[in-house]
Structure formats: structure tokens, C-alpha cells
PDB file of C-alpha atoms in Angstrom:
ATOM      1  CA  UNK A   1     -36.958   4.651 -16.554  1.00 68.00           C
ATOM      2  CA  UNK A   2     -38.752   4.062 -13.248  1.00 73.00           C
ATOM      3  CA  UNK A   3     -38.287   7.469 -11.685  1.00 92.00           C
ATOM      4  CA  UNK A   4     -40.201  10.628 -11.011  1.00 96.00           C
ATOM      5  CA  UNK A   5     -37.890  13.628 -11.314  1.00 97.00           C
ATOM      6  CA  UNK A   6     -38.655  16.853  -9.473  1.00 97.00           C
ATOM      7  CA  UNK A   7     -36.892  20.183  -9.916  1.00 97.00           C
ATOM      8  CA  UNK A   8     -35.678  22.183  -8.186  1.00 97.00           C
ATOM      9  CA  UNK A   9     -34.714  20.213  -5.067  1.00 96.00           C
ATOM     10  CA  UNK A  10     -34.691  23.362  -2.952  1.00 97.00           C
ATOM     11  CA  UNK A  11     -36.432  26.711  -3.494  1.00 97.00           C
ATOM     12  CA  UNK A  12     -36.472  29.880  -1.423  1.00 97.00           C
ATOM     13  CA  UNK A  13     -38.943  32.522  -2.543  1.00 95.00           C
ATOM     14  CA  UNK A  14     -40.359  35.782  -1.300  1.00 94.00           C
ATOM     15  CA  UNK A  15     -44.051  36.346  -0.769  1.00 93.00           C
ATOM     16  CA  UNK A  16     -44.312  38.471  -3.923  1.00 91.00           C
ATOM     17  CA  UNK A  17     -42.407  36.064  -6.173  1.00 92.00           C
ATOM     18  CA  UNK A  18     -43.757  33.782  -8.886  1.00 96.00           C
ATOM     19  CA  UNK A  19     -42.066  30.419  -9.253  1.00 97.00           C
ATOM     20  CA  UNK A  20     -42.835  26.981 -10.660  1.00 98.00           C
ATOM     21  CA  UNK A  21     -42.153  23.443  -9.510  1.00 98.00           C
ATOM     22  CA  UNK A  22     -41.624  20.806 -12.173  1.00 98.00           C
ATOM     23  CA  UNK A  23     -42.219  17.070 -12.244  1.00 98.00           C
ATOM     24  CA  UNK A  24     -41.449  14.566 -15.007  1.00 98.00           C
ATOM     25  CA  UNK A  25     -41.995  10.832 -15.496  1.00 96.00           C
ATOM     26  CA  UNK A  26     -41.553   8.475 -18.451  1.00 93.00           C
ATOM     27  CA  UNK A  27     -43.255   5.353 -17.115  1.00 91.00           C
ATOM     28  CA  UNK A  28     -46.432   5.766 -19.151  1.00 90.00           C
ATOM     29  CA  UNK A  29     -48.389   6.649 -16.022  1.00 90.00           C
ATOM     30  CA  UNK A  30     -51.571   8.568 -16.813  1.00 90.00           C
ATOM     31  CA  UNK A  31     -52.309   9.795 -13.270  1.00 91.00           C
ATOM     32  CA  UNK A  32     -50.118  12.422 -11.635  1.00 94.00           C
ATOM     33  CA  UNK A  33     -50.392  14.012  -8.223  1.00 95.00           C
ATOM     34  CA  UNK A  34     -49.188  16.882  -6.080  1.00 97.00           C
ATOM     35  CA  UNK A  35     -48.834  16.368  -2.338  1.00 96.00           C
ATOM     36  CA  UNK A  36     -47.735  18.772   0.379  1.00 97.00           C
ATOM     37  CA  UNK A  37     -45.848  17.476   3.402  1.00 96.00           C
ATOM     38  CA  UNK A  38     -45.119  19.523   6.494  1.00 94.00           C
ATOM     39  CA  UNK A  39     -42.410  18.458   8.902  1.00 90.00           C
ATOM     40  CA  UNK A  40     -43.246  15.299  10.872  1.00 85.00           C
ATOM     41  CA  UNK A  41     -46.638  15.013   9.150  1.00 90.00           C
ATOM     42  CA  UNK A  42     -47.935  12.652   6.460  1.00 92.00           C
ATOM     43  CA  UNK A  43     -48.323  13.871   2.855  1.00 93.00           C
ATOM     44  CA  UNK A  44     -51.567  15.741   2.143  1.00 93.00           C
ATOM     45  CA  UNK A  45     -53.211  15.416  -1.258  1.00 92.00           C
ATOM     46  CA  UNK A  46     -53.470  18.673  -3.238  1.00 96.00           C
ATOM     47  CA  UNK A  47     -54.266  17.841  -6.872  1.00 95.00           C
ATOM     48  CA  UNK A  48     -54.842  14.802  -9.081  1.00 93.00           C
ATOM     49  CA  UNK A  49     -54.531  14.757 -12.864  1.00 94.00           C
ATOM     50  CA  UNK A  50     -56.011  11.892 -14.824  1.00 91.00           C
ATOM     51  CA  UNK A  51     -55.161  11.690 -18.532  1.00 93.00           C
ATOM     52  CA  UNK A  52     -53.880  15.290 -18.400  1.00 95.00           C
ATOM     53  CA  UNK A  53     -57.134  16.615 -16.987  1.00 95.00           C
ATOM     54  CA  UNK A  54     -57.532  17.952 -13.458  1.00 96.00           C
ATOM     55  CA  UNK A  55     -59.782  15.459 -11.682  1.00 92.00           C
ATOM     56  CA  UNK A  56     -59.321  16.353  -8.024  1.00 90.00           C
ATOM     57  CA  UNK A  57     -58.605  19.674  -6.311  1.00 93.00           C
ATOM     58  CA  UNK A  58     -58.582  19.279  -2.541  1.00 91.00           C
ATOM     59  CA  UNK A  59     -59.770  22.869  -1.931  1.00 91.00           C
ATOM     60  CA  UNK A  60     -56.271  24.206  -2.441  1.00 96.00           C
ATOM     61  CA  UNK A  61     -55.876  28.030  -2.366  1.00 96.00           C
ATOM     62  CA  UNK A  62     -55.647  29.674  -5.782  1.00 96.00           C
ATOM     63  CA  UNK A  63     -52.088  30.836  -5.104  1.00 97.00           C
ATOM     64  CA  UNK A  64     -51.208  27.242  -6.115  1.00 98.00           C
ATOM     65  CA  UNK A  65     -51.955  26.604  -9.776  1.00 98.00           C
ATOM     66  CA  UNK A  66     -51.310  23.167 -11.301  1.00 98.00           C
ATOM     67  CA  UNK A  67     -50.707  22.477 -14.968  1.00 98.00           C
ATOM     68  CA  UNK A  68     -50.269  19.251 -16.935  1.00 97.00           C
ATOM     69  CA  UNK A  69     -48.872  20.182 -20.389  1.00 95.00           C
ATOM     70  CA  UNK A  70     -48.571  16.542 -21.521  1.00 94.00           C
ATOM     71  CA  UNK A  71     -48.667  13.009 -20.175  1.00 91.00           C
ATOM     72  CA  UNK A  72     -45.096  13.179 -18.854  1.00 96.00           C
ATOM     73  CA  UNK A  73     -45.004  16.612 -17.234  1.00 97.00           C
ATOM     74  CA  UNK A  74     -46.694  18.203 -14.251  1.00 98.00           C
ATOM     75  CA  UNK A  75     -46.080  21.732 -13.021  1.00 98.00           C
ATOM     76  CA  UNK A  76     -47.126  23.617  -9.932  1.00 98.00           C
ATOM     77  CA  UNK A  77     -47.142  27.390 -10.345  1.00 98.00           C
ATOM     78  CA  UNK A  78     -46.701  29.398  -7.167  1.00 97.00           C
ATOM     79  CA  UNK A  79     -47.680  33.026  -6.630  1.00 95.00           C
ATOM     80  CA  UNK A  80     -48.077  35.214  -3.545  1.00 94.00           C
ATOM     81  CA  UNK A  81     -47.333  32.397  -1.131  1.00 95.00           C
ATOM     82  CA  UNK A  82     -47.315  32.731   2.632  1.00 96.00           C
ATOM     83  CA  UNK A  83     -44.619  31.562   5.059  1.00 96.00           C
ATOM     84  CA  UNK A  84     -46.977  28.802   6.252  1.00 96.00           C
ATOM     85  CA  UNK A  85     -46.823  27.341   2.737  1.00 97.00           C
ATOM     86  CA  UNK A  86     -43.236  26.298   3.414  1.00 97.00           C
ATOM     87  CA  UNK A  87     -43.124  22.510   3.100  1.00 97.00           C
ATOM     88  CA  UNK A  88     -41.868  19.570   1.063  1.00 97.00           C
ATOM     89  CA  UNK A  89     -43.871  19.372  -2.164  1.00 98.00           C
ATOM     90  CA  UNK A  90     -44.042  15.860  -3.535  1.00 97.00           C
ATOM     91  CA  UNK A  91     -45.023  14.798  -7.017  1.00 97.00           C
ATOM     92  CA  UNK A  92     -46.202  11.254  -7.664  1.00 95.00           C
ATOM     93  CA  UNK A  93     -47.419   9.249 -10.609  1.00 94.00           C
ATOM     94  CA  UNK A  94     -49.286   6.003 -11.064  1.00 89.00           C
ATOM     95  CA  UNK A  95     -51.215   4.052 -13.600  1.00 85.00           C
ATOM     96  CA  UNK A  96     -54.705   5.495 -13.775  1.00 76.00           C
ATOM     97  CA  UNK A  97     -57.515   3.349 -12.426  1.00 72.00           C
ATOM     98  CA  UNK A  98     -58.942   3.587 -15.921  1.00 70.00           C
ATOM     99  CA  UNK A  99     -55.923   1.591 -17.130  1.00 66.00           C
ATOM    100  CA  UNK A 100     -57.284  -1.245 -15.013  1.00 65.00           C
ATOM    101  CA  UNK A 101     -54.087  -2.111 -13.213  1.00 62.00           C
ATOM    102  CA  UNK A 102     -53.409  -2.343  -9.519  1.00 64.00           C
ATOM    103  CA  UNK A 103     -51.915   1.041  -8.763  1.00 66.00           C
ATOM    104  CA  UNK A 104     -49.182   2.266  -6.522  1.00 78.00           C
ATOM    105  CA  UNK A 105     -47.518   5.611  -6.421  1.00 86.00           C
ATOM    106  CA  UNK A 106     -44.001   6.361  -7.537  1.00 92.00           C
ATOM    107  CA  UNK A 107     -42.884   9.493  -5.713  1.00 94.00           C
ATOM    108  CA  UNK A 108     -40.245  12.017  -6.595  1.00 96.00           C
ATOM    109  CA  UNK A 109     -37.761  13.187  -3.977  1.00 95.00           C
ATOM    110  CA  UNK A 110     -39.665  16.428  -3.565  1.00 96.00           C
ATOM    111  CA  UNK A 111     -38.964  20.143  -3.641  1.00 97.00           C
ATOM    112  CA  UNK A 112     -38.144  21.696  -0.277  1.00 97.00           C
ATOM    113  CA  UNK A 113     -39.882  25.099  -0.455  1.00 97.00           C
ATOM    114  CA  UNK A 114     -39.173  27.949   1.945  1.00 97.00           C
ATOM    115  CA  UNK A 115     -41.270  31.118   1.738  1.00 96.00           C
ATOM    116  CA  UNK A 116     -39.661  34.156   3.335  1.00 95.00           C
TER     117      UNK A 116
ATOM    118  CA  UNK B   1     -59.802  15.050  10.463  1.00 50.00           C
ATOM    119  CA  UNK B   2     -57.448  12.086  10.117  1.00 56.00           C
ATOM    120  CA  UNK B   3     -59.147   9.380   8.099  1.00 77.00           C
ATOM    121  CA  UNK B   4     -56.461   6.815   8.806  1.00 90.00           C
ATOM    122  CA  UNK B   5     -54.956   6.364  12.257  1.00 92.00           C
ATOM    123  CA  UNK B   6     -51.642   4.625  12.689  1.00 95.00           C
ATOM    124  CA  UNK B   7     -50.254   3.250  15.916  1.00 96.00           C
ATOM    125  CA  UNK B   8     -47.889   3.562  17.507  1.00 97.00           C
ATOM    126  CA  UNK B   9     -46.763   7.027  16.443  1.00 95.00           C
ATOM    127  CA  UNK B  10     -43.194   6.373  17.559  1.00 96.00           C
ATOM    128  CA  UNK B  11     -41.311   3.136  18.119  1.00 96.00           C
ATOM    129  CA  UNK B  12     -37.727   2.736  19.278  1.00 97.00           C
ATOM    130  CA  UNK B  13     -36.443  -0.829  19.492  1.00 97.00           C
ATOM    131  CA  UNK B  14     -33.212  -2.825  19.552  1.00 97.00           C
ATOM    132  CA  UNK B  15     -31.890  -4.640  16.518  1.00 97.00           C
ATOM    133  CA  UNK B  16     -33.336  -8.163  16.328  1.00 97.00           C
ATOM    134  CA  UNK B  17     -36.690  -7.365  17.938  1.00 97.00           C
ATOM    135  CA  UNK B  18     -40.040  -7.845  16.241  1.00 98.00           C
ATOM    136  CA  UNK B  19     -42.651  -5.121  15.845  1.00 97.00           C
ATOM    137  CA  UNK B  20     -46.133  -4.497  14.476  1.00 98.00           C
ATOM    138  CA  UNK B  21     -47.577  -1.253  13.140  1.00 98.00           C
ATOM    139  CA  UNK B  22     -51.329  -0.789  12.773  1.00 97.00           C
ATOM    140  CA  UNK B  23     -53.424   1.274  10.380  1.00 96.00           C
ATOM    141  CA  UNK B  24     -57.106   1.718  11.214  1.00 94.00           C
ATOM    142  CA  UNK B  25     -60.115   3.524   9.805  1.00 92.00           C
ATOM    143  CA  UNK B  26     -63.883   3.496  10.078  1.00 89.00           C
ATOM    144  CA  UNK B  27     -64.098   3.544   6.278  1.00 88.00           C
ATOM    145  CA  UNK B  28     -63.691   0.749   3.767  1.00 90.00           C
ATOM    146  CA  UNK B  29     -60.746   0.919   1.364  1.00 88.00           C
ATOM    147  CA  UNK B  30     -60.693  -0.206  -2.244  1.00 86.00           C
ATOM    148  CA  UNK B  31     -57.000  -0.899  -1.695  1.00 88.00           C
ATOM    149  CA  UNK B  32     -54.316   0.008   0.785  1.00 92.00           C
ATOM    150  CA  UNK B  33     -50.625   0.656   0.406  1.00 93.00           C
ATOM    151  CA  UNK B  34     -47.664   0.803   2.750  1.00 96.00           C
ATOM    152  CA  UNK B  35     -44.739   3.137   2.193  1.00 96.00           C
ATOM    153  CA  UNK B  36     -41.411   3.838   3.884  1.00 96.00           C
ATOM    154  CA  UNK B  37     -40.014   7.352   3.842  1.00 95.00           C
ATOM    155  CA  UNK B  38     -36.538   8.508   4.787  1.00 92.00           C
ATOM    156  CA  UNK B  39     -35.736  12.139   5.705  1.00 87.00           C
ATOM    157  CA  UNK B  40     -35.597  14.454   2.692  1.00 85.00           C
ATOM    158  CA  UNK B  41     -36.920  11.805   0.306  1.00 90.00           C
ATOM    159  CA  UNK B  42     -40.276  10.848  -1.109  1.00 93.00           C
ATOM    160  CA  UNK B  43     -42.131   7.776   0.207  1.00 94.00           C
ATOM    161  CA  UNK B  44     -41.214   4.461  -1.414  1.00 94.00           C
ATOM    162  CA  UNK B  45     -43.960   1.933  -2.075  1.00 93.00           C
ATOM    163  CA  UNK B  46     -43.557  -1.356  -0.165  1.00 95.00           C
ATOM    164  CA  UNK B  47     -46.781  -3.179  -0.987  1.00 93.00           C
ATOM    165  CA  UNK B  48     -50.376  -2.835  -2.203  1.00 91.00           C
ATOM    166  CA  UNK B  49     -53.139  -5.028  -0.757  1.00 92.00           C
ATOM    167  CA  UNK B  50     -56.570  -5.303  -2.315  1.00 89.00           C
ATOM    168  CA  UNK B  51     -58.473  -8.326  -1.058  1.00 90.00           C
ATOM    169  CA  UNK B  52     -59.923  -8.540   2.468  1.00 93.00           C
ATOM    170  CA  UNK B  53     -57.860 -10.957   4.557  1.00 95.00           C
ATOM    171  CA  UNK B  54     -54.940 -10.788   2.168  1.00 94.00           C
ATOM    172  CA  UNK B  55     -51.458 -11.433   3.549  1.00 97.00           C
ATOM    173  CA  UNK B  56     -48.299 -10.450   1.657  1.00 95.00           C
ATOM    174  CA  UNK B  57     -44.707 -11.104   2.638  1.00 96.00           C
ATOM    175  CA  UNK B  58     -41.703  -9.083   1.563  1.00 93.00           C
ATOM    176  CA  UNK B  59     -38.594 -10.698   3.106  1.00 95.00           C
ATOM    177  CA  UNK B  60     -38.877  -9.858   6.853  1.00 97.00           C
ATOM    178  CA  UNK B  61     -42.009  -7.717   6.352  1.00 97.00           C
ATOM    179  CA  UNK B  62     -45.522  -9.193   6.549  1.00 97.00           C
ATOM    180  CA  UNK B  63     -48.534  -7.123   5.532  1.00 97.00           C
ATOM    181  CA  UNK B  64     -52.106  -8.030   6.355  1.00 97.00           C
ATOM    182  CA  UNK B  65     -55.342  -6.468   5.122  1.00 96.00           C
ATOM    183  CA  UNK B  66     -58.324  -6.818   7.437  1.00 95.00           C
ATOM    184  CA  UNK B  67     -61.270  -8.979   6.379  1.00 95.00           C
ATOM    185  CA  UNK B  68     -63.546  -5.918   6.239  1.00 94.00           C
ATOM    186  CA  UNK B  69     -60.880  -3.883   4.387  1.00 92.00           C
ATOM    187  CA  UNK B  70     -60.914  -1.180   7.081  1.00 93.00           C
ATOM    188  CA  UNK B  71     -57.587  -1.913   8.710  1.00 94.00           C
ATOM    189  CA  UNK B  72     -54.132  -3.235   8.009  1.00 96.00           C
ATOM    190  CA  UNK B  73     -50.974  -4.217   9.836  1.00 97.00           C
ATOM    191  CA  UNK B  74     -47.279  -4.336   9.061  1.00 98.00           C
ATOM    192  CA  UNK B  75     -45.135  -6.807  11.001  1.00 98.00           C
ATOM    193  CA  UNK B  76     -41.345  -6.690  10.872  1.00 97.00           C
ATOM    194  CA  UNK B  77     -39.365  -9.695  12.061  1.00 97.00           C
ATOM    195  CA  UNK B  78     -35.830  -9.275  13.447  1.00 98.00           C
ATOM    196  CA  UNK B  79     -35.659  -5.551  12.793  1.00 97.00           C
ATOM    197  CA  UNK B  80     -32.410  -4.088  11.483  1.00 97.00           C
ATOM    198  CA  UNK B  81     -31.060  -0.514  11.636  1.00 96.00           C
ATOM    199  CA  UNK B  82     -31.745  -0.241   7.904  1.00 95.00           C
ATOM    200  CA  UNK B  83     -35.479  -0.551   8.680  1.00 96.00           C
ATOM    201  CA  UNK B  84     -35.386   2.854  10.400  1.00 96.00           C
ATOM    202  CA  UNK B  85     -37.747   5.349   8.798  1.00 96.00           C
ATOM    203  CA  UNK B  86     -41.267   6.709   8.660  1.00 96.00           C
ATOM    204  CA  UNK B  87     -43.845   4.066   7.768  1.00 97.00           C
ATOM    205  CA  UNK B  88     -47.017   5.317   6.124  1.00 96.00           C
ATOM    206  CA  UNK B  89     -50.191   3.538   5.155  1.00 96.00           C
ATOM    207  CA  UNK B  90     -52.343   5.025   2.404  1.00 93.00           C
ATOM    208  CA  UNK B  91     -55.938   4.027   1.709  1.00 91.00           C
ATOM    209  CA  UNK B  92     -57.762   4.336  -1.588  1.00 86.00           C
ATOM    210  CA  UNK B  93     -61.262   5.689  -0.974  1.00 78.00           C
ATOM    211  CA  UNK B  94     -62.195   6.842  -4.452  1.00 74.00           C
ATOM    212  CA  UNK B  95     -60.907   6.629  -7.974  1.00 70.00           C
ATOM    213  CA  UNK B  96     -57.218   7.600  -7.909  1.00 71.00           C
ATOM    214  CA  UNK B  97     -57.701   9.248  -4.517  1.00 80.00           C
ATOM    215  CA  UNK B  98     -55.473   8.072  -1.680  1.00 84.00           C
ATOM    216  CA  UNK B  99     -55.170   9.455   1.818  1.00 88.00           C
ATOM    217  CA  UNK B 100     -52.185   8.843   4.023  1.00 92.00           C
ATOM    218  CA  UNK B 101     -52.217   7.679   7.600  1.00 93.00           C
ATOM    219  CA  UNK B 102     -50.642   9.665  10.413  1.00 91.00           C
ATOM    220  CA  UNK B 103     -47.363   7.754  10.170  1.00 94.00           C
ATOM    221  CA  UNK B 104     -45.198   5.614  12.470  1.00 96.00           C
ATOM    222  CA  UNK B 105     -41.633   6.734  13.062  1.00 96.00           C
ATOM    223  CA  UNK B 106     -39.457   3.655  13.642  1.00 97.00           C
ATOM    224  CA  UNK B 107     -35.939   3.789  15.062  1.00 97.00           C
ATOM    225  CA  UNK B 108     -33.968   0.533  15.228  1.00 97.00           C
ATOM    226  CA  UNK B 109     -30.889   0.814  17.417  1.00 97.00           C
ATOM    227  CA  UNK B 110     -27.819  -1.346  16.687  1.00 95.00           C
TER     228      UNK B 110
END
């Protein structure tokens, strides 16, 4: 299995809703990432998990809450979002630098989020 | 602040032409990657370069890492419509931490 699977593919939510994005990989990768991509812009790093521990938070607002329940799963919990948070949310995984290998990301297809 | 600048931002060429995309920074990278992204999909890794001066070839694509590991280029020979997409470079500055370049949108017309 060489894929990163993201669900749902599309999500429309109101500003008072609580929802979660899910990401799964079975490649033995020990680093997992959340990126946010606005239209016609490059992906922007949000969070990095290394060996299931949060290692990088790029000053993301607290209305985004990541969770890594085990080495294969990564969630992004959403609460009280704003319309400007509408974007493509990409999950990626890679071997951790601590595993010593030359790393490259494998990306999921993303969740297209619309906040209304 | 954009750490990695790509040029050109947009490129529209005819099938069969050659092209070069550049990725530049004032910072040194531990490694650098190139990705291609199609609309509605996640980026797909094309190559990772690590050593200054390194050159890698992937069929009609040639990737070069600058000697000082601050810049990189992607050259495509005899472009085809299937090469159309958004090309992104991503530089590794710290452990597990990559930042993406501003992107080059390539359109190859048949």
C-alpha cells in the first residue's frame, strides 16, 4: 500500500459546526503532516507529527486541533471555523528523519473544505 | 514571506518545446524536492536532491541542485500536453520541515 487516504473528499460546514478530517497511511511512515492550500497558492505547512508526537505547530489558530491516535492515523478536528478557512487540506506522510532515510512526501488527494 | 521563489510563475508553450523552471532562496537547504500537482489532487513527488551540484534525470525531466544548495532547476525536454500542471519545489530547512515554493503553472498546448 503506497497511498495516503483522506476522508471526506468534500466537506461543507457552518461556522458553529464541529467536524473532523481523517488521514490514513500504511507505509510505515513515522512522520505525518497537515498542509493547507488556498486556490492558486502553494501548500502551507500547519502541523508535523513525528512518532505520534506533535513536533511542529506553525502558529495555527486553536480552532484547528490535530490528533495522531496511532502511527497510521492523523486527524484534524475543526471547530468554529471562519469562511476564510475554506481551502484544500492536504495530509502527507514520510519516513521520519530519525529513520535515517532520504525522505519525500506522499500526499493524499485532500479534503476540499467550504465554510459557510 | 516566501522563502522559496519560483520562476516563471506561468508558462504556456507548444508541444515539443523545451523549458526550464527555477527555484531560488537565500537559505541553504538540507534537501530539495520537486512535485507536480494536478487540479483537485495532492502534489506527487518527482525527485529529491541532496548533494550540492547533483543532477538527476527522470525520462525527459532533468533536475539540478545548485552547488551551494540554495537553488534548483527543472528542465523539461520536448514537452508534452501530459506535462501540464503546477510544478512545486519544496526545501527542507529543518528536521522534517519543508516549505513549498510559489509554484510554476505550466500549460503545454498540443
